[in-house]
Coordinates of C-alpha atoms in Angstrom, one line a residue:
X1 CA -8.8 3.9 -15.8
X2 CA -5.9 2.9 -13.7
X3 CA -5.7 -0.8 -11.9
X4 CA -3.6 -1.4 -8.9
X5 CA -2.6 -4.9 -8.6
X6 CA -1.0 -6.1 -5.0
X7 CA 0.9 -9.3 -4.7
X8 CA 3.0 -10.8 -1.8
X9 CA 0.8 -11.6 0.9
X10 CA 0.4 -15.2 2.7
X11 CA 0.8 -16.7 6.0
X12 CA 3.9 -15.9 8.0
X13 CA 4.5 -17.3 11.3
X14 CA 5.0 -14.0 14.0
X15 CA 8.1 -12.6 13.9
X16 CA 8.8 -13.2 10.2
X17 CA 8.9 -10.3 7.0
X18 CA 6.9 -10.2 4.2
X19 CA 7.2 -7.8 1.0
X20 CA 3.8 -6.7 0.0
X21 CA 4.1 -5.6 -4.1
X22 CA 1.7 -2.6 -5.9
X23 CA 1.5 -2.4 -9.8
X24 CA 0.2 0.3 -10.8
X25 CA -1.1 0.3 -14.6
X26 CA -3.7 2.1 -17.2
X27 CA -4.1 5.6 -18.3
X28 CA -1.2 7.3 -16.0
X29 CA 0.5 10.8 -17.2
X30 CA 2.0 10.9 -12.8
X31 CA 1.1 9.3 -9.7
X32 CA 0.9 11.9 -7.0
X33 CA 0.5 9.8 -3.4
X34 CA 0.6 6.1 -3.3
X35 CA 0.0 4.5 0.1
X36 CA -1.1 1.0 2.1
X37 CA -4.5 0.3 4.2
X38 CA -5.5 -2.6 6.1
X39 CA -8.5 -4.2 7.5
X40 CA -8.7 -6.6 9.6
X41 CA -11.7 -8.9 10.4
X42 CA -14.9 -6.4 12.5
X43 CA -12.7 -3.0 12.0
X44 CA -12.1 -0.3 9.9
X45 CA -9.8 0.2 7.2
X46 CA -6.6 2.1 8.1
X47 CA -3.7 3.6 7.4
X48 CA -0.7 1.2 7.3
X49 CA 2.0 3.8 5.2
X50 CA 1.9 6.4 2.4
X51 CA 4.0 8.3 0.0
X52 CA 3.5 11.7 -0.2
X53 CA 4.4 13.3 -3.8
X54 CA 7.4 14.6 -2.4
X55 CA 8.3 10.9 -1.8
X56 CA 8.0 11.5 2.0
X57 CA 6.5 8.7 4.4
X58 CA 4.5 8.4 7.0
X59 CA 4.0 5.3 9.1
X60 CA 0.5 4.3 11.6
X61 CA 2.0 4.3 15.1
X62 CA 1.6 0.5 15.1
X63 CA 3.9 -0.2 12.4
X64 CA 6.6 2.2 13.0
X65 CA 9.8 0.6 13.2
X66 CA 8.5 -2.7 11.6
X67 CA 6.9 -1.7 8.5
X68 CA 8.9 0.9 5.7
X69 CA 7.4 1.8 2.0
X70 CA 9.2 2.2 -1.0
X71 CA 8.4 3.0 -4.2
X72 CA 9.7 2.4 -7.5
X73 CA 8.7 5.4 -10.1
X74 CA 9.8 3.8 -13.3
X75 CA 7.6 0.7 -12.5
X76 CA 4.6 2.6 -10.9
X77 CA 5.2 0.5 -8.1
X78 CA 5.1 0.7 -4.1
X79 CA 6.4 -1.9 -2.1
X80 CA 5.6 -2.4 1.9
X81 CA 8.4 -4.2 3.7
X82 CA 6.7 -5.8 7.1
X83 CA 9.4 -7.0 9.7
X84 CA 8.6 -8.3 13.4
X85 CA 5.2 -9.3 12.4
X86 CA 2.7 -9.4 15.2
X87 CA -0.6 -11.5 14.6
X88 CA -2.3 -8.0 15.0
X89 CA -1.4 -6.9 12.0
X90 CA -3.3 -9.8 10.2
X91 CA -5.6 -7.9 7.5
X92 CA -6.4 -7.4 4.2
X93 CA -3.8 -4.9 2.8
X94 CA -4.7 -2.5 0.3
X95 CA -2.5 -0.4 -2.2
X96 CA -4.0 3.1 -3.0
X97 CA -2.7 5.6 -5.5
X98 CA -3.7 9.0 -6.7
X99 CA -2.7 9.2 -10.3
X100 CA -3.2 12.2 -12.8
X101 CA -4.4 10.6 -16.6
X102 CA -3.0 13.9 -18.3
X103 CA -1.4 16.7 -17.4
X104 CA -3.7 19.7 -16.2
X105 CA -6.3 17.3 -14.9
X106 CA -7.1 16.6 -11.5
X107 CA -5.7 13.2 -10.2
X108 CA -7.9 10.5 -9.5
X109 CA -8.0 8.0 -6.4
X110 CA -8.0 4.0 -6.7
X111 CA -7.6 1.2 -4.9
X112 CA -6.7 -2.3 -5.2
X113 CA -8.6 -5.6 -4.5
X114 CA -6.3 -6.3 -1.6
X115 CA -3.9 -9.3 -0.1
X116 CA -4.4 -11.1 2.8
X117 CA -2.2 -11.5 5.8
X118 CA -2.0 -13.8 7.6
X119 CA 0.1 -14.0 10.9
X120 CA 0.1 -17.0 12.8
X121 CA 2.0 -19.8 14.4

């Protein structure tokens, strides 16, 4: 089992940055993909950024510009840096990884419990 654990959410007033943090931890041989979702409040969840397994990005059309993902691969970790926030981008963030327990398996997919963000004057 693998647990993804996100931290770094709150309120932020619009205009302001948070860092959005994702632990990943358990029975990991490689984590392939490792991405963010959000959903706000009556819609469905999306697709904020993701990390390909090449390390590539890819950003919604929403947060381009704004919003960049990192990741750190000797932590199991992905971070989502959010400048210029806009009170539409207040959600429930979600980290999502596809990890691989042993080599020569097939990965599996997880997610984490979420964070809340809040944007707001």
């Amino acid at each position: 089992q693998v647990q993804l654990v996100e931290s770094g959410g709150g309120l932020v007033q619009p205009g302001g940055s948070l860092r959005l943090s994702c632990a990943a931890s358990g029975s990991i041989f490689s984590i392939n993909a490792m991405g963010w979702y959000r959903q706000a409040p009556g819609k469905e969840r999306e697709l904020v950024a993701g990390l390909n397994s090449l390390g590539s990005p890819n950003y919604a059309d929403s947060v381009k510009g704004r919003f960049y993902i990192s990741r750190d691969n000797a932590k199991n970790t992905v971070y989502l840096q959010m400048n210029s926030l806009k009170s539409e981008d207040t959600a429930v963030y979600y980290c999502n990884a596809d990890t691989v327990w042993k080599l020569g398996f097939p990965s599996r997919n997880y997610w984490g419990k979420g964070t809340l963000v809040t944007v707001s004057s």
